Amino acid sequence: MDSFPVVKNILLLDSEGKRVAVKYYSDDWPTNNAKLAFEKSLFAKTMKSNARTEAEITMFDSNIVLYKFVQDLHFYVTGGEDENELILAAVLQGFFDSISLLLRSNVDKREALENLDLIFLCLDEIVERGFLLVALMDKLTAN
Amino acid sequence: MAQPLVKKDDDHDDEDYSPFLGIEKGAVLQEVRVFNDPQLDPRRCSQVITKLLYLLNQGDSFSKNEATEVFFSVTKLFQSKDLGLRRMVYLIIKELSPSSDEVIIVTSSLMKDMNSKTDMYRANAIRVLCRITDGTLLTQIERYLKQAIVDKNPVVASAALVSGIHLLQTNPEIVKRWSNEVQEAVQSRAALVQFHALALLQQIRQNDRLAVSKLVTSLTKGTARSPLAQCLLIRYASQVIRESANTQTGDRPFYDFLESCLRHKAEMVVFEAARAITELTGVTNRELTPAITALQLFLSSSKPVLRFAAVRALNKVAMTHPMAVTNCNIDMESLISDQNRSIATLAITTLLKTGNESSVDRLMKQITNFMSDIADEFKIVVVEAIRSLCLKFPLKYRSLMNFLSNILREEGGFDYKKAIVDSIVILIRDIPEAKESGLLQLCEFIEDCEFTYLSTQILHFLGNEGPKTTDPSKYIRYIYNRVHLENATVRAAAVSTLAKFGAMVDALKPQIFVLLRRCVLDSDDEVRDRTTLYLNTLGGDGEVVETDKETKTLLFGALDIPLVNLETSLKNYEPSEEPFDIDSVSKEVKSQPLAEKKAPGKKPTGLGAPLAGPPSTVDAYERLLSSIPEFLDFGKLFKSSVPVELTEAETEYAVNVVKHIFDRHVVFQYNCTNTIPEQLLENVSVIVDLSEADDFAEVLSKPVRSLPYDTPGQTFVAFEKPEGITAVGKFSNTLRFIVKEVDPTTSEAEEDGVEDEYQLEDLEVVAADYMMKVGVSNFRNAWESMGDDFEHVDEYGLGPRENLAEAVSAVINLLGMQPCEGTEVVATNSRSHTCLLSGVFLGNVRVLVRLQFGIDGSRDVAMKLAVRSEDEAVSDTIHEIVSSG
């Protein structure tokens, strides 16, 4: 177990599994092809599940993946297999909440693409090289 | 593409609409020129940066030149005071990851931002600088970073702390100087800052156990301001517990803290604490209970994440403490129908580990519905869990066997099918009542089996087990069908199986001969050859006679020789008057490299034949020894040890020794290497002192005539020992030789030499030297067929030990026998263990040993040793070895 929670990647894909915005924080997928392959098989594995009301979770290639689907957008957060699942769930929730705030609750692909600059900034502020950073802290401290 | 980011209302219904539709790298790179405009348009510049980021994010890459050009243009944008644009500038700089000579250009701008009045500038400039900087720049900005750590604005402080965590990897000595500031930040009222400061402080002090312990002590008394910080504390507390486990006894430090976290209001803290408790080394049931209760509550949560986390943690606990988890069985059973398949699989495997006899039937019903919609990898896990359940509750074999045969008929890949077949075979072997129905299930399976490997293995198994059943004739039809319908490999296996029935069951002989004669004209030569061999040896030429034992052994007896050894011996055999003697082939299983050993050791023995070892060095030794006339009348070599080093590495002379064991003799083969180029050694021998080896008498010493530089040579010393006694002793060795100087230029040695000696390390002959590691594939069968004529059972106290595993491996090493069926592995924390050993003792006496260990609270280990062998004296000897060892 790492001495602090580590996020390996955050993905925002569309309803066909194509990238809207992705950010990798670990070296587990060194090339763009490796990243694309990961996204493709992850999407295939999860697309049929119902992750619309509650976030869903699965083991995938010795990683824990949390995911949530809204409209035509698929949100994913990946962590190591020993990571605390509930912390990763909080990261996913924080990511999702920030995006829906930025998109003024119009959470769909079209709106996301038109505000892509904000989404990039959001990805940059949630996690710094794998280490949890700012955006979701408010959410996490609210308890 | 002129203004792609402006909404076009008429496109609104088009689903494929994207502001980046048709975007192209070349065009975007042209657009970068707007960064050079004297009158910057912040909005337009932001749009261009977004496009650049979009391209990079989609996997496009910029060439070195392109990246440099973009980078230089971007640096111009520091002139703009627009906040939004500046944030995009920070982002693109990080993405471009400029080289060190480029970094210099933005350093001053970023340092200015680091000291800006705007918090957002300070925070982001710190992150960017720390990301792109190297060590030299770091010393320049260190002062600002220390200031930032204690900055009033939490975002700035966090940016500095997180950067510190990353810089610690590359520049630890600098970051370690910030301890005081970080310590101050830990006390911060801002939850965010406290969390980051705690993480950095622990990283700085992670090699100082005492400091971490102090840190945890002080913080567990105070308050962590966020659930995340609390989770960190739990991790550090359990780390302290882990590291102090070996030094302290009595109460576990911080257990109370962990337990109190189970009542925290944030679920992530409760879970972190529960998991930490279940993972404590040597956790007691009393410690486990509150954690299990907390996890149990999560099982019925409406959130899949909580259910998953809890069932996964409980599944792990069930491996070591199945009884502790049984309270959760009811909640667990309702998870079998969970929408989320990962949760359902974890629930099932947990239940199979913890289930009791009465719940088996209900459980099997639920699993049957579930099997059809999970992947093969999950199915294998379930099959393996069912196998161990069946061995645990043999009375329930009927429903479990039914389940296995049902899933055997369904679709599935090779590994899945093999797992099922292996399980059925193991059940047949271990549960006698299950035999007949299991064999019939296998018969039906090969009727429609697409895997040649499985068909042949099953046919072989049928041949061994079928004739022993009450009505062997009912299997014949299934077997003979194979001869018609299958490929050559399966046909050959079927012919062998038929012949086995013929040999073992006299009543069936006439029919079998009729069937076999039909195979004589098979299109495959292997099938024909086998048929002919069987017909001739079993007397298929008319009269029905009882097949004698010798023929049976010849045809079907187990070849208890490693195949690789046989292969090498056959290759070395030169055609001559003398026929090949199979008894001359070494039976010793050479120890395999660790990586290979792991795989078969883990699995229970299924269908697969015992793995053959790699090529042995034994016959190399044998050839070497038989080339020396003096050793010829010692008889056949029983065993050669692995080389034992008698010198330290890098000394003048490197010597190791191999112990060769004969019936009445022991030969030491000293392999000597002279590592000094300026010396030639002559008449090299080893002087052995026997004062601590009374039972041995030296009979001969064979020196090496000459030992030039870097050319290994062997000298031998042979001893006589009493027959039938496992003589042990300690031998002190001295290397004696004549040393001659060698002229380095001409490589010629001088005429005269000086006599010299060189002290070597002592060598011991121990009891294990008289034992050969020879495994058996099915210990239970071997044990039973050996019988209890020469069984000798006794109990021993082994005194206090570190743990059970250490005691087990000590006894295995003492006896030098081969552990069977993976029983050398001891589960962590178990209180008792049974270990099965097999070997061949001097004089070719087979020995089987069953060891039962138990450990009590004060770590005293007791052992019950049961030995069966073909010779009473040997059984007693094993006990003598243990009682004196």
PDB file of C-alpha atoms in Angstrom, chain B residues 638-764:
ATOM      1  CA  PHE B 638      23.836 -43.614  -4.562  1.00  0.00           C
ATOM      2  CA  LYS B 639      23.869 -39.846  -4.415  1.00  0.00           C
ATOM      3  CA  SER B 640      26.030 -36.815  -5.046  1.00  0.00           C
ATOM      4  CA  SER B 641      25.545 -33.634  -3.051  1.00  0.00           C
ATOM      5  CA  VAL B 642      25.493 -30.133  -4.454  1.00  0.00           C
ATOM      6  CA  PRO B 643      28.939 -28.481  -4.322  1.00  0.00           C
ATOM      7  CA  VAL B 644      29.799 -26.943  -0.932  1.00  0.00           C
ATOM      8  CA  GLU B 645      32.189 -23.981  -1.022  1.00  0.00           C
ATOM      9  CA  LEU B 646      35.219 -24.432   1.227  1.00  0.00           C
ATOM     10  CA  THR B 647      36.816 -21.039   0.515  1.00  0.00           C
ATOM     11  CA  GLU B 648      35.605 -17.469   0.528  1.00  0.00           C
ATOM     12  CA  ALA B 649      35.041 -15.832  -2.836  1.00  0.00           C
ATOM     13  CA  GLU B 650      38.111 -14.112  -4.350  1.00  0.00           C
ATOM     14  CA  THR B 651      40.783 -15.983  -2.385  1.00  0.00           C
ATOM     15  CA  GLU B 652      44.020 -17.342  -3.849  1.00  0.00           C
ATOM     16  CA  TYR B 653      42.629 -20.813  -4.273  1.00  0.00           C
ATOM     17  CA  ALA B 654      38.972 -21.548  -4.858  1.00  0.00           C
ATOM     18  CA  VAL B 655      37.881 -24.942  -3.594  1.00  0.00           C
ATOM     19  CA  ASN B 656      34.486 -26.554  -3.381  1.00  0.00           C
ATOM     20  CA  VAL B 657      33.602 -30.122  -2.570  1.00  0.00           C
ATOM     21  CA  VAL B 658      31.013 -32.640  -3.713  1.00  0.00           C
ATOM     22  CA  LYS B 659      30.076 -35.526  -1.411  1.00  0.00           C
ATOM     23  CA  HIS B 660      29.535 -38.808  -3.246  1.00  0.00           C
ATOM     24  CA  ILE B 661      27.720 -41.423  -1.203  1.00  0.00           C
ATOM     25  CA  PHE B 662      28.189 -45.167  -1.856  1.00  0.00           C
ATOM     26  CA  ASP B 663      26.893 -48.123   0.155  1.00  0.00           C
ATOM     27  CA  ARG B 664      30.020 -48.530   2.245  1.00  0.00           C
ATOM     28  CA  HIS B 665      32.085 -45.587   1.103  1.00  0.00           C
ATOM     29  CA  VAL B 666      32.028 -41.836   0.907  1.00  0.00           C
ATOM     30  CA  VAL B 667      34.134 -39.965  -1.632  1.00  0.00           C
ATOM     31  CA  PHE B 668      34.907 -36.271  -1.387  1.00  0.00           C
ATOM     32  CA  GLN B 669      35.579 -34.653  -4.726  1.00  0.00           C
ATOM     33  CA  TYR B 670      37.456 -31.402  -4.195  1.00  0.00           C
ATOM     34  CA  ASN B 671      37.210 -29.054  -7.186  1.00  0.00           C
ATOM     35  CA  CYS B 672      40.225 -26.754  -6.973  1.00  0.00           C
ATOM     36  CA  THR B 673      41.015 -23.648  -8.991  1.00  0.00           C
ATOM     37  CA  ASN B 674      44.266 -21.748  -8.806  1.00  0.00           C
ATOM     38  CA  THR B 675      43.529 -18.042  -9.225  1.00  0.00           C
ATOM     39  CA  ILE B 676      47.116 -16.715  -9.170  1.00  0.00           C
ATOM     40  CA  PRO B 677      48.641 -16.279 -12.647  1.00  0.00           C
ATOM     41  CA  GLU B 678      52.224 -16.287 -11.268  1.00  0.00           C
ATOM     42  CA  GLN B 679      51.910 -19.726  -9.709  1.00  0.00           C
ATOM     43  CA  LEU B 680      51.802 -23.315 -10.776  1.00  0.00           C
ATOM     44  CA  LEU B 681      50.615 -25.839  -8.196  1.00  0.00           C
ATOM     45  CA  GLU B 682      51.755 -29.426  -8.288  1.00  0.00           C
ATOM     46  CA  ASN B 683      50.861 -32.566  -6.433  1.00  0.00           C
ATOM     47  CA  VAL B 684      47.773 -30.973  -4.950  1.00  0.00           C
ATOM     48  CA  SER B 685      45.942 -32.997  -2.323  1.00  0.00           C
ATOM     49  CA  VAL B 686      43.652 -32.418   0.637  1.00  0.00           C
ATOM     50  CA  ILE B 687      44.656 -33.589   4.096  1.00  0.00           C
ATOM     51  CA  VAL B 688      41.548 -34.528   6.053  1.00  0.00           C
ATOM     52  CA  ASP B 689      41.464 -34.661   9.821  1.00  0.00           C
ATOM     53  CA  LEU B 690      38.996 -37.264  11.079  1.00  0.00           C
ATOM     54  CA  SER B 691      39.111 -36.536  14.797  1.00  0.00           C
ATOM     55  CA  GLU B 692      35.473 -35.469  14.743  1.00  0.00           C
ATOM     56  CA  ALA B 693      34.372 -38.185  12.350  1.00  0.00           C
ATOM     57  CA  ASP B 694      35.005 -41.416  14.211  1.00  0.00           C
ATOM     58  CA  ASP B 695      32.984 -43.716  11.999  1.00  0.00           C
ATOM     59  CA  PHE B 696      35.054 -42.955   8.912  1.00  0.00           C
ATOM     60  CA  ALA B 697      38.426 -44.350   7.876  1.00  0.00           C
ATOM     61  CA  GLU B 698      40.404 -42.907   5.012  1.00  0.00           C
ATOM     62  CA  VAL B 699      41.149 -45.516   2.363  1.00  0.00           C
ATOM     63  CA  LEU B 700      42.739 -43.496  -0.357  1.00  0.00           C
ATOM     64  CA  SER B 701      43.665 -40.033  -1.559  1.00  0.00           C
ATOM     65  CA  LYS B 702      44.091 -39.130  -5.196  1.00  0.00           C
ATOM     66  CA  PRO B 703      46.040 -35.901  -5.776  1.00  0.00           C
ATOM     67  CA  VAL B 704      46.052 -33.652  -8.840  1.00  0.00           C
ATOM     68  CA  ARG B 705      49.437 -33.802 -10.527  1.00  0.00           C
ATOM     69  CA  SER B 706      49.462 -30.223 -11.733  1.00  0.00           C
ATOM     70  CA  LEU B 707      47.154 -27.251 -11.302  1.00  0.00           C
ATOM     71  CA  PRO B 708      48.006 -24.346 -13.653  1.00  0.00           C
ATOM     72  CA  TYR B 709      46.366 -20.928 -13.400  1.00  0.00           C
ATOM     73  CA  ASP B 710      42.585 -20.864 -13.925  1.00  0.00           C
ATOM     74  CA  THR B 711      42.240 -24.507 -14.943  1.00  0.00           C
ATOM     75  CA  PRO B 712      40.105 -26.436 -12.467  1.00  0.00           C
ATOM     76  CA  GLY B 713      41.337 -29.809 -11.297  1.00  0.00           C
ATOM     77  CA  GLN B 714      39.890 -32.497  -9.014  1.00  0.00           C
ATOM     78  CA  THR B 715      41.471 -34.283  -6.141  1.00  0.00           C
ATOM     79  CA  PHE B 716      39.620 -37.078  -4.379  1.00  0.00           C
ATOM     80  CA  VAL B 717      39.681 -38.525  -0.896  1.00  0.00           C
ATOM     81  CA  ALA B 718      37.761 -41.722  -0.194  1.00  0.00           C
ATOM     82  CA  PHE B 719      36.603 -43.065   3.165  1.00  0.00           C
ATOM     83  CA  GLU B 720      35.191 -46.321   4.340  1.00  0.00           C
ATOM     84  CA  LYS B 721      32.206 -46.343   6.632  1.00  0.00           C
ATOM     85  CA  PRO B 722      30.211 -49.127   8.271  1.00  0.00           C
ATOM     86  CA  GLU B 723      27.437 -50.454   6.086  1.00  0.00           C
ATOM     87  CA  GLY B 724      23.879 -49.565   7.038  1.00  0.00           C
ATOM     88  CA  ILE B 725      24.851 -46.850   9.479  1.00  0.00           C
ATOM     89  CA  THR B 726      24.211 -43.224   8.730  1.00  0.00           C
ATOM     90  CA  ALA B 727      27.634 -42.179   9.856  1.00  0.00           C
ATOM     91  CA  VAL B 728      27.897 -38.443  10.379  1.00  0.00           C
ATOM     92  CA  GLY B 729      30.867 -36.301  11.288  1.00  0.00           C
ATOM     93  CA  LYS B 730      32.859 -33.164  10.793  1.00  0.00           C
ATOM     94  CA  PHE B 731      35.945 -33.117   8.582  1.00  0.00           C
ATOM     95  CA  SER B 732      38.586 -30.422   8.740  1.00  0.00           C
ATOM     96  CA  ASN B 733      40.436 -29.926   5.481  1.00  0.00           C
ATOM     97  CA  THR B 734      43.868 -28.594   4.553  1.00  0.00           C
ATOM     98  CA  LEU B 735      44.986 -28.092   1.000  1.00  0.00           C
ATOM     99  CA  ARG B 736      48.620 -29.299   0.541  1.00  0.00           C
ATOM    100  CA  PHE B 737      50.632 -28.637  -2.596  1.00  0.00           C
ATOM    101  CA  ILE B 738      53.996 -27.691  -4.094  1.00  0.00           C
ATOM    102  CA  VAL B 739      54.005 -24.169  -5.417  1.00  0.00           C
ATOM    103  CA  LYS B 740      56.276 -23.068  -8.307  1.00  0.00           C
ATOM    104  CA  GLU B 741      56.800 -19.499  -9.513  1.00  0.00           C
ATOM    105  CA  VAL B 742      55.774 -18.846 -13.109  1.00  0.00           C
ATOM    106  CA  ASP B 743      57.563 -16.288 -15.251  1.00  0.00           C
ATOM    107  CA  PRO B 744      54.781 -14.014 -16.517  1.00  0.00           C
ATOM    108  CA  THR B 745      56.565 -13.284 -19.819  1.00  0.00           C
ATOM    109  CA  THR B 746      57.429 -16.806 -20.880  1.00  0.00           C
ATOM    110  CA  SER B 747      54.738 -18.607 -18.850  1.00  0.00           C
ATOM    111  CA  GLU B 748      57.375 -21.139 -17.850  1.00  0.00           C
ATOM    112  CA  ALA B 749      57.549 -22.484 -14.350  1.00  0.00           C
ATOM    113  CA  GLU B 750      60.731 -22.624 -12.306  1.00  0.00           C
ATOM    114  CA  GLU B 751      62.396 -25.942 -11.595  1.00  0.00           C
ATOM    115  CA  ASP B 752      62.175 -25.890  -7.855  1.00  0.00           C
ATOM    116  CA  GLY B 753      59.025 -25.483  -5.825  1.00  0.00           C
ATOM    117  CA  VAL B 754      58.158 -24.965  -2.176  1.00  0.00           C
ATOM    118  CA  GLU B 755      55.786 -27.131  -0.210  1.00  0.00           C
ATOM    119  CA  ASP B 756      52.870 -25.142   1.218  1.00  0.00           C
ATOM    120  CA  GLU B 757      49.536 -25.579   2.923  1.00  0.00           C
ATOM    121  CA  TYR B 758      46.272 -23.665   2.819  1.00  0.00           C
ATOM    122  CA  GLN B 759      43.547 -24.010   5.441  1.00  0.00           C
ATOM    123  CA  LEU B 760      40.063 -24.759   4.078  1.00  0.00           C
ATOM    124  CA  GLU B 761      36.728 -24.606   5.822  1.00  0.00           C
ATOM    125  CA  ASP B 762      35.318 -27.632   7.627  1.00  0.00           C
ATOM    126  CA  LEU B 763      32.928 -29.999   5.927  1.00  0.00           C
ATOM    127  CA  GLU B 764      30.147 -32.005   7.497  1.00  0.00           C
TER     128      GLU B 764
END
